[in-house]
Coordinates of C-alpha atoms in Angstrom, one line a residue:
X1 CA -19.4 5.2 2.1
X2 CA -20.4 9.1 1.1
X3 CA -20.3 11.8 3.5
X4 CA -21.5 15.5 3.7
X5 CA -18.9 18.3 4.2
X6 CA -19.6 22.1 3.3
X7 CA -16.1 24.1 2.1
X8 CA -16.5 27.6 2.2
X9 CA -15.0 29.3 -1.4
X10 CA -13.9 32.3 -1.8
X11 CA -12.7 34.8 -5.5
X12 CA -9.7 35.4 -5.1
X13 CA -8.1 39.0 -6.9
X14 CA -5.1 37.5 -8.7
X15 CA -8.9 35.1 -10.1
X16 CA -8.2 32.0 -8.8
X17 CA -10.8 29.9 -6.2
X18 CA -9.8 29.1 -2.6
X19 CA -11.4 26.7 -0.9
X20 CA -11.6 25.5 3.3
X21 CA -13.2 24.4 5.5
X22 CA -14.6 25.1 8.7
X23 CA -15.6 21.5 9.8
X24 CA -12.4 19.5 8.2
X25 CA -9.4 21.8 9.5
X26 CA -5.8 21.7 6.5
X27 CA -8.4 21.3 3.5
X28 CA -6.8 23.5 1.5
X29 CA -7.6 24.5 -2.1
X30 CA -6.2 26.9 -4.9
X31 CA -6.9 26.3 -9.1
X32 CA -8.0 28.8 -11.6
X33 CA -11.8 27.2 -12.4
X34 CA -13.4 26.0 -8.8
X35 CA -14.0 22.5 -10.9
X36 CA -10.7 22.5 -10.6
X37 CA -10.8 23.4 -6.8
X38 CA -13.9 21.1 -5.5
X39 CA -11.5 18.3 -7.3
X40 CA -8.2 19.2 -5.5
X41 CA -9.9 19.5 -1.9
X42 CA -12.4 16.9 -2.7
X43 CA -9.2 14.7 -2.6
X44 CA -7.3 16.5 0.4
X45 CA -10.6 15.7 2.4
X46 CA -9.8 12.0 1.2
X47 CA -6.0 12.1 2.1
X48 CA -7.1 13.8 5.1
X49 CA -10.2 11.7 6.3
X50 CA -7.5 8.5 5.8
X51 CA -5.1 10.7 7.9
X52 CA -7.6 10.6 10.6
X53 CA -8.6 6.6 10.9
X54 CA -5.5 6.2 10.8
X55 CA -5.0 7.5 13.4
X56 CA -7.9 6.6 15.9
X57 CA -9.8 9.8 15.7
X58 CA -13.2 10.5 14.4
X59 CA -14.6 10.7 11.9
X60 CA -18.8 10.2 11.9
X61 CA -18.2 13.4 13.3
X62 CA -18.8 14.2 9.1
X63 CA -23.5 13.3 8.5
X64 CA -23.4 11.5 5.8
X65 CA -24.7 12.0 2.7
X66 CA -28.5 12.0 2.9
X67 CA -30.8 9.9 -0.4
X68 CA -32.2 13.3 -1.1
X69 CA -30.0 17.3 -0.3
X70 CA -30.0 20.7 -2.1
X71 CA -27.2 21.9 -4.0
X72 CA -26.1 24.9 -5.5
X73 CA -25.1 24.1 -9.7
X74 CA -23.8 26.3 -11.1
X75 CA -23.3 27.2 -14.5
X76 CA -20.9 29.5 -16.9
X77 CA -22.0 32.1 -20.0

């Protein structure tokens, strides 16, 4: 089952990327590349959702991934 969780990405002055989410408190990921940051954020989100499920908290508040949606494609030079 795939769910959609929005994350906010910020490039820090030190060159690292920081990912956080207002929708999923506790989701914080940081790495030197955007792709690494997103991989870490995905792992952290899975762990947070599993912990929420263990405590019988609502996980259904995150929408299911639709069959069709827009997503930015990030290219490097």
